[in-house]
Protein backbone atom coordinates (compact mmCIF):
# COMPACT_ATOMS: atom_id res chain seq x y z
CA UNK A 1 0.00 0.00 0.00
CA UNK A 2 1.32 3.42 -0.93
CA UNK A 3 1.72 6.05 1.77
CA UNK A 4 -0.05 9.37 1.47
CA UNK A 5 1.70 11.93 -0.71
CA UNK A 6 4.06 14.52 0.74
CA UNK A 7 2.95 18.12 1.28
CA UNK A 8 4.82 19.36 -1.85
CA UNK A 9 3.15 16.68 -4.01
CA UNK A 10 -0.30 17.43 -2.56
CA UNK A 11 0.26 21.12 -3.29
CA UNK A 12 1.34 20.40 -6.89
CA UNK A 13 -1.71 18.20 -7.53
CA UNK A 14 -4.10 20.70 -5.90
CA UNK A 15 -2.53 23.57 -7.88
CA UNK A 16 -3.10 21.93 -11.25
CA UNK A 17 -6.63 20.80 -10.32
CA UNK A 18 -7.53 24.29 -9.11
CA UNK A 19 -6.15 25.90 -12.26
CA UNK A 20 -8.00 23.50 -14.55
CA UNK A 21 -11.26 24.21 -12.70
CA UNK A 22 -10.94 27.97 -12.10
CA UNK A 23 -8.50 29.22 -14.77
CA UNK A 24 -6.27 30.97 -12.24
CA UNK A 25 -3.47 30.10 -9.84
CA UNK A 26 -4.18 28.72 -6.39
CA UNK A 27 -3.41 31.14 -3.54
CA UNK A 28 -0.38 30.28 -1.44
CA UNK A 29 -1.49 28.25 1.61
CA UNK A 30 -1.57 30.22 4.88
CA UNK A 31 0.31 27.54 6.86
CA UNK A 32 3.61 26.41 5.38
CA UNK A 33 6.26 24.00 6.62
CA UNK A 34 9.84 25.27 6.81
CA UNK A 35 10.68 23.47 3.56
CA UNK A 36 7.88 25.27 1.70
CA UNK A 37 8.79 28.71 3.12
CA UNK A 38 12.37 28.81 1.85
CA UNK A 39 13.46 29.87 -1.65
CA UNK A 40 14.70 27.31 -4.17
CA UNK A 41 14.30 26.16 -7.73
CA UNK A 42 11.60 23.51 -8.17
CA UNK A 43 10.70 20.99 -10.86
CA UNK A 44 7.24 19.44 -10.99
CA UNK A 45 6.79 16.22 -12.98
CA UNK A 46 3.60 14.45 -13.99
CA UNK A 47 3.58 10.86 -15.22
CA UNK A 48 0.71 8.75 -16.48
CA UNK A 49 1.11 4.95 -16.57
CA UNK A 50 4.84 5.45 -15.96
CA UNK A 51 5.29 7.77 -18.97
CA UNK A 52 6.21 11.43 -18.64
CA UNK A 53 3.16 13.66 -19.18
CA UNK A 54 4.66 17.03 -18.25
CA UNK A 55 7.73 18.42 -16.49
CA UNK A 56 8.66 22.06 -16.02
CA UNK A 57 10.75 23.79 -13.45
CA UNK A 58 13.19 26.45 -12.45
CA UNK A 59 16.81 25.80 -11.48
CA UNK A 60 16.88 29.04 -9.47
CA UNK A 61 13.98 30.52 -7.51
CA UNK A 62 11.64 32.90 -9.33
CA UNK A 63 9.00 33.10 -6.57
CA UNK A 64 9.20 34.21 -2.90
CA UNK A 65 8.71 30.66 -1.52
CA UNK A 66 9.04 27.02 -2.57
CA UNK A 67 5.25 26.76 -2.18
CA UNK A 68 4.67 29.49 -4.77
CA UNK A 69 7.32 27.94 -7.02
CA UNK A 70 5.42 24.61 -6.83
CA UNK A 71 2.08 26.30 -7.62
CA UNK A 72 3.50 28.07 -10.68
CA UNK A 73 5.51 25.11 -11.99
CA UNK A 74 2.71 22.56 -11.46
CA UNK A 75 0.41 24.61 -13.66
CA UNK A 76 3.16 25.14 -16.25
CA UNK A 77 4.07 21.44 -16.29
CA UNK A 78 0.43 20.46 -16.71
CA UNK A 79 -0.56 23.03 -19.31
CA UNK A 80 2.54 24.49 -21.02
CA UNK A 81 5.10 21.72 -21.54
CA UNK A 82 5.60 22.01 -25.33
CA UNK A 83 6.26 18.27 -25.65
CA UNK A 84 2.70 17.33 -24.60
CA UNK A 85 -0.91 18.35 -24.97
CA UNK A 86 -2.26 20.07 -21.84
CA UNK A 87 -3.46 17.72 -19.11
CA UNK A 88 -7.24 17.46 -18.94
CA UNK A 89 -9.30 17.40 -15.73
CA UNK A 90 -10.24 13.79 -16.47
CA UNK A 91 -6.57 12.71 -16.30
CA UNK A 92 -5.87 14.12 -12.82
CA UNK A 93 -6.77 10.96 -10.91
CA UNK A 94 -4.37 8.87 -13.06
CA UNK A 95 -1.32 11.09 -12.62
CA UNK A 96 1.75 10.30 -10.57
CA UNK A 97 3.31 13.52 -9.26
CA UNK A 98 6.83 14.24 -8.08
CA UNK A 99 8.38 17.49 -6.90
CA UNK A 100 12.14 18.10 -6.93
CA UNK A 101 13.44 20.96 -4.78
CA UNK A 102 16.88 21.92 -6.04
CA UNK A 103 19.90 22.99 -4.05
CA UNK A 104 22.01 25.76 -5.59
CA UNK A 105 24.06 24.54 -8.58
CA UNK A 106 27.84 24.49 -8.21
CA UNK A 107 30.30 24.85 -11.08
CA UNK A 108 32.47 21.80 -11.73
CA UNK A 109 35.62 21.37 -13.80
CA UNK A 110 35.03 17.84 -15.06
CA UNK A 111 32.44 15.14 -15.59
CA UNK A 112 34.53 12.98 -13.22
CA UNK A 113 32.71 14.47 -10.20
CA UNK A 114 29.23 13.67 -11.55
CA UNK A 115 27.04 10.70 -10.66
CA UNK A 116 23.68 10.57 -12.49
CA UNK A 117 21.98 8.92 -9.50
CA UNK A 118 23.14 11.62 -7.04
CA UNK A 119 23.58 14.82 -9.03
CA UNK A 120 21.56 16.68 -11.61
CA UNK A 121 23.53 18.48 -14.30
CA UNK A 122 23.35 21.83 -16.04
CA UNK A 123 25.32 22.41 -19.23
CA UNK A 124 25.93 25.88 -20.63
CA UNK A 125 27.36 27.32 -23.80
CA UNK A 126 26.85 31.08 -23.97
CA UNK A 127 23.13 31.76 -23.54
CA UNK A 128 22.11 28.15 -24.19
CA UNK A 129 21.64 25.85 -21.22
CA UNK A 130 20.14 22.45 -20.55
CA UNK A 131 19.29 20.75 -17.29
CA UNK A 132 18.70 17.13 -16.40
CA UNK A 133 17.48 16.03 -12.98
CA UNK A 134 19.29 13.25 -11.10
CA UNK A 135 18.14 9.66 -10.72
CA UNK A 136 16.02 9.40 -13.88
CA UNK A 137 14.95 6.02 -15.25
CA UNK A 138 17.06 5.04 -18.25
CA UNK A 139 19.87 7.51 -17.53
CA UNK A 140 22.63 5.32 -16.13
CA UNK A 141 25.89 7.02 -17.09
CA UNK A 142 27.38 10.49 -16.80
CA UNK A 143 27.92 10.55 -20.57
CA UNK A 144 24.19 9.89 -21.19
CA UNK A 145 23.19 12.53 -18.65
CA UNK A 146 25.43 15.24 -20.13
CA UNK A 147 24.51 14.29 -23.70
CA UNK A 148 20.77 14.59 -23.00
CA UNK A 149 21.26 17.95 -21.27
CA UNK A 150 23.31 19.18 -24.26
CA UNK A 151 20.61 18.04 -26.70
CA UNK A 152 17.96 19.90 -24.66
CA UNK A 153 20.09 23.06 -24.94
CA UNK A 154 20.81 22.68 -28.64
CA UNK A 155 24.54 22.33 -27.95
CA UNK A 156 26.46 20.19 -30.42
CA UNK A 157 28.66 17.35 -29.04
CA UNK A 158 31.92 19.01 -30.19
CA UNK A 159 31.20 22.34 -28.45
CA UNK A 160 32.93 23.16 -25.19
CA UNK A 161 30.56 23.58 -22.25
CA UNK A 162 30.42 24.86 -18.72
CA UNK A 163 29.23 22.21 -16.27
CA UNK A 164 27.28 22.58 -13.02
CA UNK A 165 25.95 19.96 -10.66
CA UNK A 166 23.23 20.09 -8.04
CA UNK A 167 21.35 17.83 -5.66
CA UNK A 168 17.61 17.64 -5.11
CA UNK A 169 15.15 16.59 -2.49
CA UNK A 170 12.58 14.52 -4.36
CA UNK A 171 9.06 14.34 -2.98
CA UNK A 172 6.58 11.69 -4.11
PDB file of N, CA, C and O in Angstrom, residues 86-143:
ATOM      1  N   UNK A  86      -1.924  19.763 -23.229  1.00  0.00           N
ATOM      2  CA  UNK A  86      -2.258  20.072 -21.835  1.00  0.00           C
ATOM      3  C   UNK A  86      -3.005  18.915 -21.176  1.00  0.00           C
ATOM      4  O   UNK A  86      -3.774  18.194 -21.817  1.00  0.00           O
ATOM      5  N   UNK A  87      -2.760  18.739 -19.892  1.00  0.00           N
ATOM      6  CA  UNK A  87      -3.457  17.717 -19.110  1.00  0.00           C
ATOM      7  C   UNK A  87      -4.915  18.140 -18.960  1.00  0.00           C
ATOM      8  O   UNK A  87      -5.207  19.315 -18.734  1.00  0.00           O
ATOM      9  N   UNK A  88      -5.807  17.180 -19.080  1.00  0.00           N
ATOM     10  CA  UNK A  88      -7.236  17.465 -18.939  1.00  0.00           C
ATOM     11  C   UNK A  88      -7.702  17.109 -17.527  1.00  0.00           C
ATOM     12  O   UNK A  88      -7.073  16.270 -16.861  1.00  0.00           O
ATOM     13  N   UNK A  89      -8.796  17.716 -17.068  1.00  0.00           N
ATOM     14  CA  UNK A  89      -9.297  17.399 -15.726  1.00  0.00           C
ATOM     15  C   UNK A  89      -9.555  15.903 -15.530  1.00  0.00           C
ATOM     16  O   UNK A  89      -9.331  15.372 -14.443  1.00  0.00           O
ATOM     17  N   UNK A  90      -9.971  15.215 -16.577  1.00  0.00           N
ATOM     18  CA  UNK A  90     -10.239  13.786 -16.474  1.00  0.00           C
ATOM     19  C   UNK A  90      -9.004  12.934 -16.240  1.00  0.00           C
ATOM     20  O   UNK A  90      -9.115  11.783 -15.816  1.00  0.00           O
ATOM     21  N   UNK A  91      -7.817  13.470 -16.501  1.00  0.00           N
ATOM     22  CA  UNK A  91      -6.575  12.713 -16.304  1.00  0.00           C
ATOM     23  C   UNK A  91      -6.023  12.824 -14.891  1.00  0.00           C
ATOM     24  O   UNK A  91      -5.158  12.043 -14.507  1.00  0.00           O
ATOM     25  N   UNK A  92      -6.477  13.813 -14.126  1.00  0.00           N
ATOM     26  CA  UNK A  92      -5.865  14.115 -12.824  1.00  0.00           C
ATOM     27  C   UNK A  92      -5.739  12.902 -11.914  1.00  0.00           C
ATOM     28  O   UNK A  92      -4.699  12.694 -11.290  1.00  0.00           O
ATOM     29  N   UNK A  93      -6.781  12.097 -11.828  1.00  0.00           N
ATOM     30  CA  UNK A  93      -6.765  10.957 -10.908  1.00  0.00           C
ATOM     31  C   UNK A  93      -5.713   9.917 -11.292  1.00  0.00           C
ATOM     32  O   UNK A  93      -5.258   9.158 -10.436  1.00  0.00           O
ATOM     33  N   UNK A  94      -5.315   9.876 -12.573  1.00  0.00           N
ATOM     34  CA  UNK A  94      -4.369   8.873 -13.058  1.00  0.00           C
ATOM     35  C   UNK A  94      -2.913   9.333 -13.020  1.00  0.00           C
ATOM     36  O   UNK A  94      -2.026   8.582 -13.407  1.00  0.00           O
ATOM     37  N   UNK A  95      -2.677  10.544 -12.564  1.00  0.00           N
ATOM     38  CA  UNK A  95      -1.318  11.090 -12.616  1.00  0.00           C
ATOM     39  C   UNK A  95      -0.496  10.744 -11.386  1.00  0.00           C
ATOM     40  O   UNK A  95      -0.981  10.809 -10.260  1.00  0.00           O
ATOM     41  N   UNK A  96       0.759  10.396 -11.631  1.00  0.00           N
ATOM     42  CA  UNK A  96       1.754  10.301 -10.573  1.00  0.00           C
ATOM     43  C   UNK A  96       2.471  11.648 -10.567  1.00  0.00           C
ATOM     44  O   UNK A  96       2.792  12.182 -11.626  1.00  0.00           O
ATOM     45  N   UNK A  97       2.711  12.189  -9.380  1.00  0.00           N
ATOM     46  CA  UNK A  97       3.307  13.518  -9.264  1.00  0.00           C
ATOM     47  C   UNK A  97       4.593  13.408  -8.447  1.00  0.00           C
ATOM     48  O   UNK A  97       4.637  12.720  -7.429  1.00  0.00           O
ATOM     49  N   UNK A  98       5.629  14.091  -8.901  1.00  0.00           N
ATOM     50  CA  UNK A  98       6.830  14.238  -8.083  1.00  0.00           C
ATOM     51  C   UNK A  98       7.267  15.694  -8.129  1.00  0.00           C
ATOM     52  O   UNK A  98       7.024  16.405  -9.108  1.00  0.00           O
ATOM     53  N   UNK A  99       7.877  16.120  -7.036  1.00  0.00           N
ATOM     54  CA  UNK A  99       8.378  17.489  -6.905  1.00  0.00           C
ATOM     55  C   UNK A  99       9.834  17.396  -6.487  1.00  0.00           C
ATOM     56  O   UNK A  99      10.165  16.738  -5.499  1.00  0.00           O
ATOM     57  N   UNK A 100      10.714  18.033  -7.253  1.00  0.00           N
ATOM     58  CA  UNK A 100      12.142  18.098  -6.929  1.00  0.00           C
ATOM     59  C   UNK A 100      12.470  19.515  -6.506  1.00  0.00           C
ATOM     60  O   UNK A 100      12.266  20.455  -7.283  1.00  0.00           O
ATOM     61  N   UNK A 101      12.981  19.663  -5.277  1.00  0.00           N
ATOM     62  CA  UNK A 101      13.436  20.960  -4.781  1.00  0.00           C
ATOM     63  C   UNK A 101      14.958  20.959  -4.912  1.00  0.00           C
ATOM     64  O   UNK A 101      15.639  20.098  -4.345  1.00  0.00           O
ATOM     65  N   UNK A 102      15.468  21.907  -5.689  1.00  0.00           N
ATOM     66  CA  UNK A 102      16.884  21.920  -6.039  1.00  0.00           C
ATOM     67  C   UNK A 102      17.712  22.725  -5.047  1.00  0.00           C
ATOM     68  O   UNK A 102      17.290  23.786  -4.595  1.00  0.00           O
ATOM     69  N   UNK A 103      18.890  22.211  -4.768  1.00  0.00           N
ATOM     70  CA  UNK A 103      19.895  22.987  -4.053  1.00  0.00           C
ATOM     71  C   UNK A 103      20.628  23.830  -5.098  1.00  0.00           C
ATOM     72  O   UNK A 103      20.562  23.553  -6.289  1.00  0.00           O
ATOM     73  N   UNK A 104      21.321  24.858  -4.656  1.00  0.00           N
ATOM     74  CA  UNK A 104      22.011  25.758  -5.586  1.00  0.00           C
ATOM     75  C   UNK A 104      23.040  24.984  -6.419  1.00  0.00           C
ATOM     76  O   UNK A 104      23.806  24.188  -5.872  1.00  0.00           O
ATOM     77  N   UNK A 105      23.067  25.208  -7.728  1.00  0.00           N
ATOM     78  CA  UNK A 105      24.058  24.542  -8.578  1.00  0.00           C
ATOM     79  C   UNK A 105      25.471  25.032  -8.253  1.00  0.00           C
ATOM     80  O   UNK A 105      25.660  26.194  -7.886  1.00  0.00           O
ATOM     81  N   UNK A 106      26.437  24.125  -8.399  1.00  0.00           N
ATOM     82  CA  UNK A 106      27.844  24.495  -8.207  1.00  0.00           C
ATOM     83  C   UNK A 106      28.619  24.188  -9.477  1.00  0.00           C
ATOM     84  O   UNK A 106      28.399  23.150 -10.103  1.00  0.00           O
ATOM     85  N   UNK A 107      29.501  25.116  -9.884  1.00  0.00           N
ATOM     86  CA  UNK A 107      30.301  24.851 -11.082  1.00  0.00           C
ATOM     87  C   UNK A 107      31.277  23.706 -10.820  1.00  0.00           C
ATOM     88  O   UNK A 107      31.784  23.558  -9.702  1.00  0.00           O
ATOM     89  N   UNK A 108      31.508  22.900 -11.847  1.00  0.00           N
ATOM     90  CA  UNK A 108      32.475  21.803 -11.731  1.00  0.00           C
ATOM     91  C   UNK A 108      33.413  21.852 -12.936  1.00  0.00           C
ATOM     92  O   UNK A 108      33.058  22.370 -13.994  1.00  0.00           O
ATOM     93  N   UNK A 109      34.596  21.322 -12.768  1.00  0.00           N
ATOM     94  CA  UNK A 109      35.616  21.369 -13.805  1.00  0.00           C
ATOM     95  C   UNK A 109      35.557  20.179 -14.755  1.00  0.00           C
ATOM     96  O   UNK A 109      36.048  20.243 -15.861  1.00  0.00           O
ATOM     97  N   UNK A 110      34.950  19.071 -14.282  1.00  0.00           N
ATOM     98  CA  UNK A 110      35.033  17.843 -15.061  1.00  0.00           C
ATOM     99  C   UNK A 110      33.836  16.946 -14.789  1.00  0.00           C
ATOM    100  O   UNK A 110      33.257  16.978 -13.698  1.00  0.00           O
ATOM    101  N   UNK A 111      33.522  16.111 -15.769  1.00  0.00           N
ATOM    102  CA  UNK A 111      32.435  15.142 -15.591  1.00  0.00           C
ATOM    103  C   UNK A 111      32.799  14.076 -14.558  1.00  0.00           C
ATOM    104  O   UNK A 111      31.924  13.345 -14.094  1.00  0.00           O
ATOM    105  N   UNK A 112      34.077  13.995 -14.171  1.00  0.00           N
ATOM    106  CA  UNK A 112      34.530  12.980 -13.219  1.00  0.00           C
ATOM    107  C   UNK A 112      33.841  13.102 -11.851  1.00  0.00           C
ATOM    108  O   UNK A 112      33.812  12.130 -11.104  1.00  0.00           O
ATOM    109  N   UNK A 113      33.335  14.282 -11.517  1.00  0.00           N
ATOM    110  CA  UNK A 113      32.708  14.467 -10.204  1.00  0.00           C
ATOM    111  C   UNK A 113      31.176  14.374 -10.276  1.00  0.00           C
ATOM    112  O   UNK A 113      30.481  14.745  -9.339  1.00  0.00           O
ATOM    113  N   UNK A 114      30.672  13.872 -11.406  1.00  0.00           N
ATOM    114  CA  UNK A 114      29.234  13.673 -11.547  1.00  0.00           C
ATOM    115  C   UNK A 114      28.858  12.223 -11.256  1.00  0.00           C
ATOM    116  O   UNK A 114      29.665  11.310 -11.429  1.00  0.00           O
ATOM    117  N   UNK A 115      27.647  12.015 -10.837  1.00  0.00           N
ATOM    118  CA  UNK A 115      27.038  10.703 -10.661  1.00  0.00           C
ATOM    119  C   UNK A 115      25.561  10.891 -10.984  1.00  0.00           C
ATOM    120  O   UNK A 115      24.874  11.641 -10.276  1.00  0.00           O
ATOM    121  N   UNK A 116      25.049  10.292 -12.058  1.00  0.00           N
ATOM    122  CA  UNK A 116      23.677  10.571 -12.492  1.00  0.00           C
ATOM    123  C   UNK A 116      22.608  10.153 -11.485  1.00  0.00           C
ATOM    124  O   UNK A 116      21.473  10.616 -11.563  1.00  0.00           O
ATOM    125  N   UNK A 117      22.955   9.312 -10.532  1.00  0.00           N
ATOM    126  CA  UNK A 117      21.983   8.920  -9.498  1.00  0.00           C
ATOM    127  C   UNK A 117      21.930   9.956  -8.370  1.00  0.00           C
ATOM    128  O   UNK A 117      20.904  10.109  -7.720  1.00  0.00           O
ATOM    129  N   UNK A 118      23.031  10.669  -8.162  1.00  0.00           N
ATOM    130  CA  UNK A 118      23.136  11.620  -7.044  1.00  0.00           C
ATOM    131  C   UNK A 118      22.952  13.064  -7.478  1.00  0.00           C
ATOM    132  O   UNK A 118      22.301  13.844  -6.788  1.00  0.00           O
ATOM    133  N   UNK A 119      23.553  13.421  -8.613  1.00  0.00           N
ATOM    134  CA  UNK A 119      23.580  14.824  -9.034  1.00  0.00           C
ATOM    135  C   UNK A 119      22.788  15.047 -10.314  1.00  0.00           C
ATOM    136  O   UNK A 119      22.880  14.258 -11.259  1.00  0.00           O
ATOM    137  N   UNK A 120      22.080  16.169 -10.359  1.00  0.00           N
ATOM    138  CA  UNK A 120      21.562  16.684 -11.609  1.00  0.00           C
ATOM    139  C   UNK A 120      22.674  17.460 -12.276  1.00  0.00           C
ATOM    140  O   UNK A 120      23.697  17.785 -11.651  1.00  0.00           O
ATOM    141  N   UNK A 121      22.492  17.772 -13.558  1.00  0.00           N
ATOM    142  CA  UNK A 121      23.535  18.482 -14.297  1.00  0.00           C
ATOM    143  C   UNK A 121      22.914  19.628 -15.093  1.00  0.00           C
ATOM    144  O   UNK A 121      21.783  19.529 -15.576  1.00  0.00           O
ATOM    145  N   UNK A 122      23.679  20.708 -15.161  1.00  0.00           N
ATOM    146  CA  UNK A 122      23.347  21.828 -16.036  1.00  0.00           C
ATOM    147  C   UNK A 122      24.544  22.014 -16.957  1.00  0.00           C
ATOM    148  O   UNK A 122      25.690  22.048 -16.496  1.00  0.00           O
ATOM    149  N   UNK A 123      24.272  22.111 -18.253  1.00  0.00           N
ATOM    150  CA  UNK A 123      25.317  22.408 -19.227  1.00  0.00           C
ATOM    151  C   UNK A 123      25.030  23.776 -19.811  1.00  0.00           C
ATOM    152  O   UNK A 123      23.866  24.137 -20.015  1.00  0.00           O
ATOM    153  N   UNK A 124      26.094  24.539 -20.061  1.00  0.00           N
ATOM    154  CA  UNK A 124      25.928  25.884 -20.631  1.00  0.00           C
ATOM    155  C   UNK A 124      26.950  26.118 -21.719  1.00  0.00           C
ATOM    156  O   UNK A 124      28.112  25.742 -21.609  1.00  0.00           O
ATOM    157  N   UNK A 125      26.492  26.802 -22.748  1.00  0.00           N
ATOM    158  CA  UNK A 125      27.363  27.324 -23.803  1.00  0.00           C
ATOM    159  C   UNK A 125      26.760  28.666 -24.176  1.00  0.00           C
ATOM    160  O   UNK A 125      25.693  28.727 -24.801  1.00  0.00           O
ATOM    161  N   UNK A 126      27.394  29.747 -23.728  1.00  0.00           N
ATOM    162  CA  UNK A 126      26.846  31.080 -23.974  1.00  0.00           C
ATOM    163  C   UNK A 126      25.489  31.215 -23.300  1.00  0.00           C
ATOM    164  O   UNK A 126      25.357  30.959 -22.112  1.00  0.00           O
ATOM    165  N   UNK A 127      24.481  31.579 -24.088  1.00  0.00           N
ATOM    166  CA  UNK A 127      23.130  31.762 -23.538  1.00  0.00           C
ATOM    167  C   UNK A 127      22.303  30.478 -23.528  1.00  0.00           C
ATOM    168  O   UNK A 127      21.204  30.458 -22.999  1.00  0.00           O
ATOM    169  N   UNK A 128      22.838  29.429 -24.139  1.00  0.00           N
ATOM    170  CA  UNK A 128      22.113  28.153 -24.189  1.00  0.00           C
ATOM    171  C   UNK A 128      22.432  27.326 -22.951  1.00  0.00           C
ATOM    172  O   UNK A 128      23.585  27.227 -22.545  1.00  0.00           O
ATOM    173  N   UNK A 129      21.411  26.734 -22.358  1.00  0.00           N
ATOM    174  CA  UNK A 129      21.643  25.850 -21.218  1.00  0.00           C
ATOM    175  C   UNK A 129      20.608  24.737 -21.211  1.00  0.00           C
ATOM    176  O   UNK A 129      19.489  24.899 -21.689  1.00  0.00           O
ATOM    177  N   UNK A 130      21.020  23.602 -20.694  1.00  0.00           N
ATOM    178  CA  UNK A 130      20.137  22.451 -20.552  1.00  0.00           C
ATOM    179  C   UNK A 130      20.342  21.839 -19.185  1.00  0.00           C
ATOM    180  O   UNK A 130      21.448  21.841 -18.649  1.00  0.00           O
ATOM    181  N   UNK A 131      19.266  21.321 -18.631  1.00  0.00           N
ATOM    182  CA  UNK A 131      19.288  20.750 -17.289  1.00  0.00           C
ATOM    183  C   UNK A 131      18.700  19.357 -17.338  1.00  0.00           C
ATOM    184  O   UNK A 131      17.733  19.109 -18.057  1.00  0.00           O
ATOM    185  N   UNK A 132      19.270  18.453 -16.572  1.00  0.00           N
ATOM    186  CA  UNK A 132      18.698  17.128 -16.395  1.00  0.00           C
ATOM    187  C   UNK A 132      18.735  16.794 -14.909  1.00  0.00           C
ATOM    188  O   UNK A 132      19.782  16.935 -14.259  1.00  0.00           O
ATOM    189  N   UNK A 133      17.590  16.391 -14.391  1.00  0.00           N
ATOM    190  CA  UNK A 133      17.477  16.033 -12.979  1.00  0.00           C
ATOM    191  C   UNK A 133      18.247  14.743 -12.702  1.00  0.00           C
ATOM    192  O   UNK A 133      18.489  13.949 -13.614  1.00  0.00           O
ATOM    193  N   UNK A 134      18.600  14.501 -11.443  1.00  0.00           N
ATOM    194  CA  UNK A 134      19.289  13.250 -11.103  1.00  0.00           C
ATOM    195  C   UNK A 134      18.305  12.080 -11.007  1.00  0.00           C
ATOM    196  O   UNK A 134      17.093  12.270 -10.904  1.00  0.00           O
ATOM    197  N   UNK A 135      18.866  10.889 -11.030  1.00  0.00           N
ATOM    198  CA  UNK A 135      18.142   9.658 -10.723  1.00  0.00           C
ATOM    199  C   UNK A 135      16.905   9.477 -11.604  1.00  0.00           C
ATOM    200  O   UNK A 135      15.797   9.238 -11.102  1.00  0.00           O
ATOM    201  N   UNK A 136      17.113   9.601 -12.925  1.00  0.00           N
ATOM    202  CA  UNK A 136      16.022   9.401 -13.876  1.00  0.00           C
ATOM    203  C   UNK A 136      16.126   8.002 -14.483  1.00  0.00           C
ATOM    204  O   UNK A 136      17.218   7.542 -14.813  1.00  0.00           O
ATOM    205  N   UNK A 137      14.992   7.350 -14.651  1.00  0.00           N
ATOM    206  CA  UNK A 137      14.953   6.019 -15.249  1.00  0.00           C
ATOM    207  C   UNK A 137      15.568   6.076 -16.643  1.00  0.00           C
ATOM    208  O   UNK A 137      15.264   6.968 -17.435  1.00  0.00           O
ATOM    209  N   UNK A 138      16.455   5.120 -16.929  1.00  0.00           N
ATOM    210  CA  UNK A 138      17.063   5.038 -18.252  1.00  0.00           C
ATOM    211  C   UNK A 138      18.300   5.887 -18.437  1.00  0.00           C
ATOM    212  O   UNK A 138      18.937   5.810 -19.482  1.00  0.00           O
ATOM    213  N   UNK A 139      18.651   6.698 -17.456  1.00  0.00           N
ATOM    214  CA  UNK A 139      19.871   7.507 -17.530  1.00  0.00           C
ATOM    215  C   UNK A 139      20.848   6.924 -16.511  1.00  0.00           C
ATOM    216  O   UNK A 139      20.751   7.186 -15.317  1.00  0.00           O
ATOM    217  N   UNK A 140      21.774   6.097 -17.020  1.00  0.00           N
ATOM    218  CA  UNK A 140      22.634   5.325 -16.127  1.00  0.00           C
ATOM    219  C   UNK A 140      24.080   5.778 -16.082  1.00  0.00           C
ATOM    220  O   UNK A 140      24.820   5.387 -15.190  1.00  0.00           O
ATOM    221  N   UNK A 141      24.505   6.599 -17.068  1.00  0.00           N
ATOM    222  CA  UNK A 141      25.895   7.024 -17.094  1.00  0.00           C
ATOM    223  C   UNK A 141      25.984   8.548 -17.147  1.00  0.00           C
ATOM    224  O   UNK A 141      25.050   9.223 -17.594  1.00  0.00           O
ATOM    225  N   UNK A 142      27.125   9.060 -16.726  1.00  0.00           N
ATOM    226  CA  UNK A 142      27.382  10.493 -16.797  1.00  0.00           C
ATOM    227  C   UNK A 142      27.337  10.951 -18.249  1.00  0.00           C
ATOM    228  O   UNK A 142      26.763  12.001 -18.560  1.00  0.00           O
ATOM    229  N   UNK A 143      27.911  10.170 -19.153  1.00  0.00           N
ATOM    230  CA  UNK A 143      27.922  10.546 -20.571  1.00  0.00           C
ATOM    231  C   UNK A 143      26.497  10.698 -21.111  1.00  0.00           C
ATOM    232  O   UNK A 143      26.210  11.661 -21.832  1.00  0.00           O
TER     233      UNK A 143
END
